[in-house]
Amino acid sequence: MRKNFTDVDLNRSVGNLLRLGVILSVITSLIGFIKLFTEGFKMPEKYTSLDMGSSSEKVWGMFWSSLCKGEGMAIIQLGILLLIFTPLVRIIFALIGYLKEKDYVYVVISSIVLAIMAVSFFTGYAH
């Protein structure tokens, strides 16, 4: 006989997901810090060289190329991205749980929150 999916199961699963996201973020960031200090981190002499303009493609391109090279700063940024996207994944996970429970009021509420967060993350609009 199959056990029904309950609120307790959903809360436990969501709690485990949040713990896993934070742990992965901390481990990734620590690896990045260790790598950064073994590389010999130096502060930039001119901060104008860090001005990348407003092109997000340029910023993401530099991030991915640095990450593929295994640079410490990019690994730290990946850890921060994992931490930022953990609540977004939590809402998706809860939405799936509410669908399994057939709790459609919370499905609608979670969908609205997910849409607001997605628009905020991907457009950079905060208020």
PDB file of C-alpha atoms in Angstrom:
ATOM      1  CA  MET A   1       0.000   0.000   0.000  1.00  0.00           C
ATOM      2  CA  ARG A   2       1.312   3.415  -0.989  1.00  0.00           C
ATOM      3  CA  LYS A   3       1.533   6.200   1.604  1.00  0.00           C
ATOM      4  CA  ASN A   4      -0.147   9.504   0.748  1.00  0.00           C
ATOM      5  CA  PHE A   5       1.980  12.645   0.422  1.00  0.00           C
ATOM      6  CA  THR A   6       1.241  14.863   3.451  1.00  0.00           C
ATOM      7  CA  ASP A   7       2.115  18.342   4.695  1.00  0.00           C
ATOM      8  CA  VAL A   8       4.754  16.862   6.984  1.00  0.00           C
ATOM      9  CA  ASP A   9       6.423  15.150   4.013  1.00  0.00           C
ATOM     10  CA  LEU A  10       6.364  18.392   2.032  1.00  0.00           C
ATOM     11  CA  ASN A  11       7.816  20.433   4.906  1.00  0.00           C
ATOM     12  CA  ARG A  12      10.544  17.851   5.501  1.00  0.00           C
ATOM     13  CA  SER A  13      11.423  17.724   1.801  1.00  0.00           C
ATOM     14  CA  VAL A  14      11.522  21.505   1.446  1.00  0.00           C
ATOM     15  CA  GLY A  15      13.653  21.813   4.600  1.00  0.00           C
ATOM     16  CA  ASN A  16      16.093  19.224   3.266  1.00  0.00           C
ATOM     17  CA  LEU A  17      16.233  21.045  -0.074  1.00  0.00           C
ATOM     18  CA  LEU A  18      17.073  24.353   1.617  1.00  0.00           C
ATOM     19  CA  ARG A  19      19.758  22.680   3.754  1.00  0.00           C
ATOM     20  CA  LEU A  20      21.249  21.018   0.684  1.00  0.00           C
ATOM     21  CA  GLY A  21      21.307  24.322  -1.228  1.00  0.00           C
ATOM     22  CA  VAL A  22      23.081  26.144   1.591  1.00  0.00           C
ATOM     23  CA  ILE A  23      25.576  23.300   2.145  1.00  0.00           C
ATOM     24  CA  LEU A  24      26.406  23.113  -1.580  1.00  0.00           C
ATOM     25  CA  SER A  25      26.815  26.880  -1.689  1.00  0.00           C
ATOM     26  CA  VAL A  26      29.146  26.938   1.318  1.00  0.00           C
ATOM     27  CA  ILE A  27      31.251  24.026   0.015  1.00  0.00           C
ATOM     28  CA  THR A  28      31.512  25.614  -3.441  1.00  0.00           C
ATOM     29  CA  SER A  29      32.471  28.986  -1.965  1.00  0.00           C
ATOM     30  CA  LEU A  30      35.073  27.409   0.335  1.00  0.00           C
ATOM     31  CA  ILE A  31      36.628  25.579  -2.605  1.00  0.00           C
ATOM     32  CA  GLY A  32      36.694  28.903  -4.454  1.00  0.00           C
ATOM     33  CA  PHE A  33      38.348  30.686  -1.517  1.00  0.00           C
ATOM     34  CA  ILE A  34      41.006  27.992  -1.215  1.00  0.00           C
ATOM     35  CA  LYS A  35      41.632  28.116  -4.969  1.00  0.00           C
ATOM     36  CA  LEU A  36      41.718  31.923  -4.919  1.00  0.00           C
ATOM     37  CA  PHE A  37      44.341  32.068  -2.187  1.00  0.00           C
ATOM     38  CA  THR A  38      46.483  29.369  -3.802  1.00  0.00           C
ATOM     39  CA  GLU A  39      46.386  31.387  -7.044  1.00  0.00           C
ATOM     40  CA  GLY A  40      47.755  34.423  -5.222  1.00  0.00           C
ATOM     41  CA  PHE A  41      44.891  36.903  -5.226  1.00  0.00           C
ATOM     42  CA  LYS A  42      45.872  40.498  -5.943  1.00  0.00           C
ATOM     43  CA  MET A  43      43.650  43.535  -5.686  1.00  0.00           C
ATOM     44  CA  PRO A  44      43.256  45.370  -9.003  1.00  0.00           C
ATOM     45  CA  GLU A  45      45.409  48.466  -9.415  1.00  0.00           C
ATOM     46  CA  LYS A  46      42.845  50.308 -11.526  1.00  0.00           C
ATOM     47  CA  TYR A  47      39.191  49.748 -10.836  1.00  0.00           C
ATOM     48  CA  THR A  48      38.258  51.285 -14.186  1.00  0.00           C
ATOM     49  CA  SER A  49      39.465  48.057 -15.783  1.00  0.00           C
ATOM     50  CA  LEU A  50      36.613  46.294 -13.976  1.00  0.00           C
ATOM     51  CA  ASP A  51      34.012  48.463 -15.714  1.00  0.00           C
ATOM     52  CA  MET A  52      32.298  46.037 -18.034  1.00  0.00           C
ATOM     53  CA  GLY A  53      29.556  48.343 -19.175  1.00  0.00           C
ATOM     54  CA  SER A  54      25.916  47.397 -18.994  1.00  0.00           C
ATOM     55  CA  SER A  55      26.067  44.391 -21.282  1.00  0.00           C
ATOM     56  CA  SER A  56      24.903  41.351 -19.354  1.00  0.00           C
ATOM     57  CA  GLU A  57      26.153  39.079 -22.155  1.00  0.00           C
ATOM     58  CA  LYS A  58      29.660  40.378 -21.530  1.00  0.00           C
ATOM     59  CA  VAL A  59      29.383  39.772 -17.768  1.00  0.00           C
ATOM     60  CA  TRP A  60      27.983  36.246 -18.180  1.00  0.00           C
ATOM     61  CA  GLY A  61      30.528  35.468 -20.881  1.00  0.00           C
ATOM     62  CA  MET A  62      33.392  36.503 -18.629  1.00  0.00           C
ATOM     63  CA  PHE A  63      31.886  34.493 -15.747  1.00  0.00           C
ATOM     64  CA  TRP A  64      31.553  31.290 -17.806  1.00  0.00           C
ATOM     65  CA  SER A  65      35.014  31.609 -19.335  1.00  0.00           C
ATOM     66  CA  SER A  66      36.537  32.190 -15.876  1.00  0.00           C
ATOM     67  CA  LEU A  67      34.603  29.249 -14.469  1.00  0.00           C
ATOM     68  CA  CYS A  68      35.758  26.971 -17.289  1.00  0.00           C
ATOM     69  CA  LYS A  69      39.348  27.974 -16.496  1.00  0.00           C
ATOM     70  CA  GLY A  70      38.735  27.062 -12.842  1.00  0.00           C
ATOM     71  CA  GLU A  71      39.500  30.504 -11.450  1.00  0.00           C
ATOM     72  CA  GLY A  72      38.822  30.927  -7.743  1.00  0.00           C
ATOM     73  CA  MET A  73      36.756  34.100  -8.041  1.00  0.00           C
ATOM     74  CA  ALA A  74      34.396  32.445 -10.532  1.00  0.00           C
ATOM     75  CA  ILE A  75      33.985  29.432  -8.234  1.00  0.00           C
ATOM     76  CA  ILE A  76      33.050  31.782  -5.374  1.00  0.00           C
ATOM     77  CA  GLN A  77      30.545  33.505  -7.676  1.00  0.00           C
ATOM     78  CA  LEU A  78      29.075  30.104  -8.532  1.00  0.00           C
ATOM     79  CA  GLY A  79      28.610  29.426  -4.819  1.00  0.00           C
ATOM     80  CA  ILE A  80      26.811  32.743  -4.434  1.00  0.00           C
ATOM     81  CA  LEU A  81      24.603  31.941  -7.435  1.00  0.00           C
ATOM     82  CA  LEU A  82      23.725  28.585  -5.856  1.00  0.00           C
ATOM     83  CA  LEU A  83      22.704  30.413  -2.697  1.00  0.00           C
ATOM     84  CA  ILE A  84      20.617  32.932  -4.659  1.00  0.00           C
ATOM     85  CA  PHE A  85      18.786  30.273  -6.676  1.00  0.00           C
ATOM     86  CA  THR A  86      18.028  28.044  -3.663  1.00  0.00           C
ATOM     87  CA  PRO A  87      14.780  29.915  -2.751  1.00  0.00           C
ATOM     88  CA  LEU A  88      13.679  29.797  -6.383  1.00  0.00           C
ATOM     89  CA  VAL A  89      14.147  26.022  -6.469  1.00  0.00           C
ATOM     90  CA  ARG A  90      12.341  25.796  -3.120  1.00  0.00           C
ATOM     91  CA  ILE A  91       9.267  27.480  -4.572  1.00  0.00           C
ATOM     92  CA  ILE A  92       9.317  25.160  -7.594  1.00  0.00           C
ATOM     93  CA  PHE A  93       9.662  22.169  -5.264  1.00  0.00           C
ATOM     94  CA  ALA A  94       6.783  23.384  -3.047  1.00  0.00           C
ATOM     95  CA  LEU A  95       4.650  24.001  -6.140  1.00  0.00           C
ATOM     96  CA  ILE A  96       5.142  20.391  -7.214  1.00  0.00           C
ATOM     97  CA  GLY A  97       4.297  19.249  -3.681  1.00  0.00           C
ATOM     98  CA  TYR A  98       1.097  21.300  -3.650  1.00  0.00           C
ATOM     99  CA  LEU A  99       0.143  19.811  -7.004  1.00  0.00           C
ATOM    100  CA  LYS A 100       0.639  16.319  -5.554  1.00  0.00           C
ATOM    101  CA  GLU A 101      -1.527  17.269  -2.560  1.00  0.00           C
ATOM    102  CA  LYS A 102      -4.126  18.793  -4.898  1.00  0.00           C
ATOM    103  CA  ASP A 103      -4.042  22.009  -2.846  1.00  0.00           C
ATOM    104  CA  TYR A 104      -4.868  24.377  -5.686  1.00  0.00           C
ATOM    105  CA  VAL A 105      -5.047  27.572  -3.608  1.00  0.00           C
ATOM    106  CA  TYR A 106      -1.372  27.173  -2.730  1.00  0.00           C
ATOM    107  CA  VAL A 107      -0.579  26.163  -6.311  1.00  0.00           C
ATOM    108  CA  VAL A 108      -1.916  29.535  -7.490  1.00  0.00           C
ATOM    109  CA  ILE A 109      -0.122  31.440  -4.721  1.00  0.00           C
ATOM    110  CA  SER A 110       3.169  29.618  -5.409  1.00  0.00           C
ATOM    111  CA  SER A 111       2.805  30.258  -9.130  1.00  0.00           C
ATOM    112  CA  ILE A 112       2.355  33.986  -8.520  1.00  0.00           C
ATOM    113  CA  VAL A 113       5.375  34.111  -6.177  1.00  0.00           C
ATOM    114  CA  LEU A 114       7.420  32.100  -8.694  1.00  0.00           C
ATOM    115  CA  ALA A 115       6.482  34.484 -11.513  1.00  0.00           C
ATOM    116  CA  ILE A 116       7.406  37.535  -9.411  1.00  0.00           C
ATOM    117  CA  MET A 117      10.755  36.030  -8.407  1.00  0.00           C
ATOM    118  CA  ALA A 118      11.556  34.918 -11.956  1.00  0.00           C
ATOM    119  CA  VAL A 119      10.795  38.375 -13.358  1.00  0.00           C
ATOM    120  CA  SER A 120      12.887  39.956 -10.603  1.00  0.00           C
ATOM    121  CA  PHE A 121      15.847  37.597 -11.132  1.00  0.00           C
ATOM    122  CA  PHE A 122      15.926  37.703 -14.897  1.00  0.00           C
ATOM    123  CA  THR A 123      15.125  41.358 -15.501  1.00  0.00           C
ATOM    124  CA  GLY A 124      17.032  42.804 -12.572  1.00  0.00           C
ATOM    125  CA  TYR A 125      13.954  44.667 -11.346  1.00  0.00           C
ATOM    126  CA  ALA A 126      13.935  44.736  -7.553  1.00  0.00           C
ATOM    127  CA  HIS A 127      11.051  47.038  -6.546  1.00  0.00           C
TER     128      HIS A 127
END
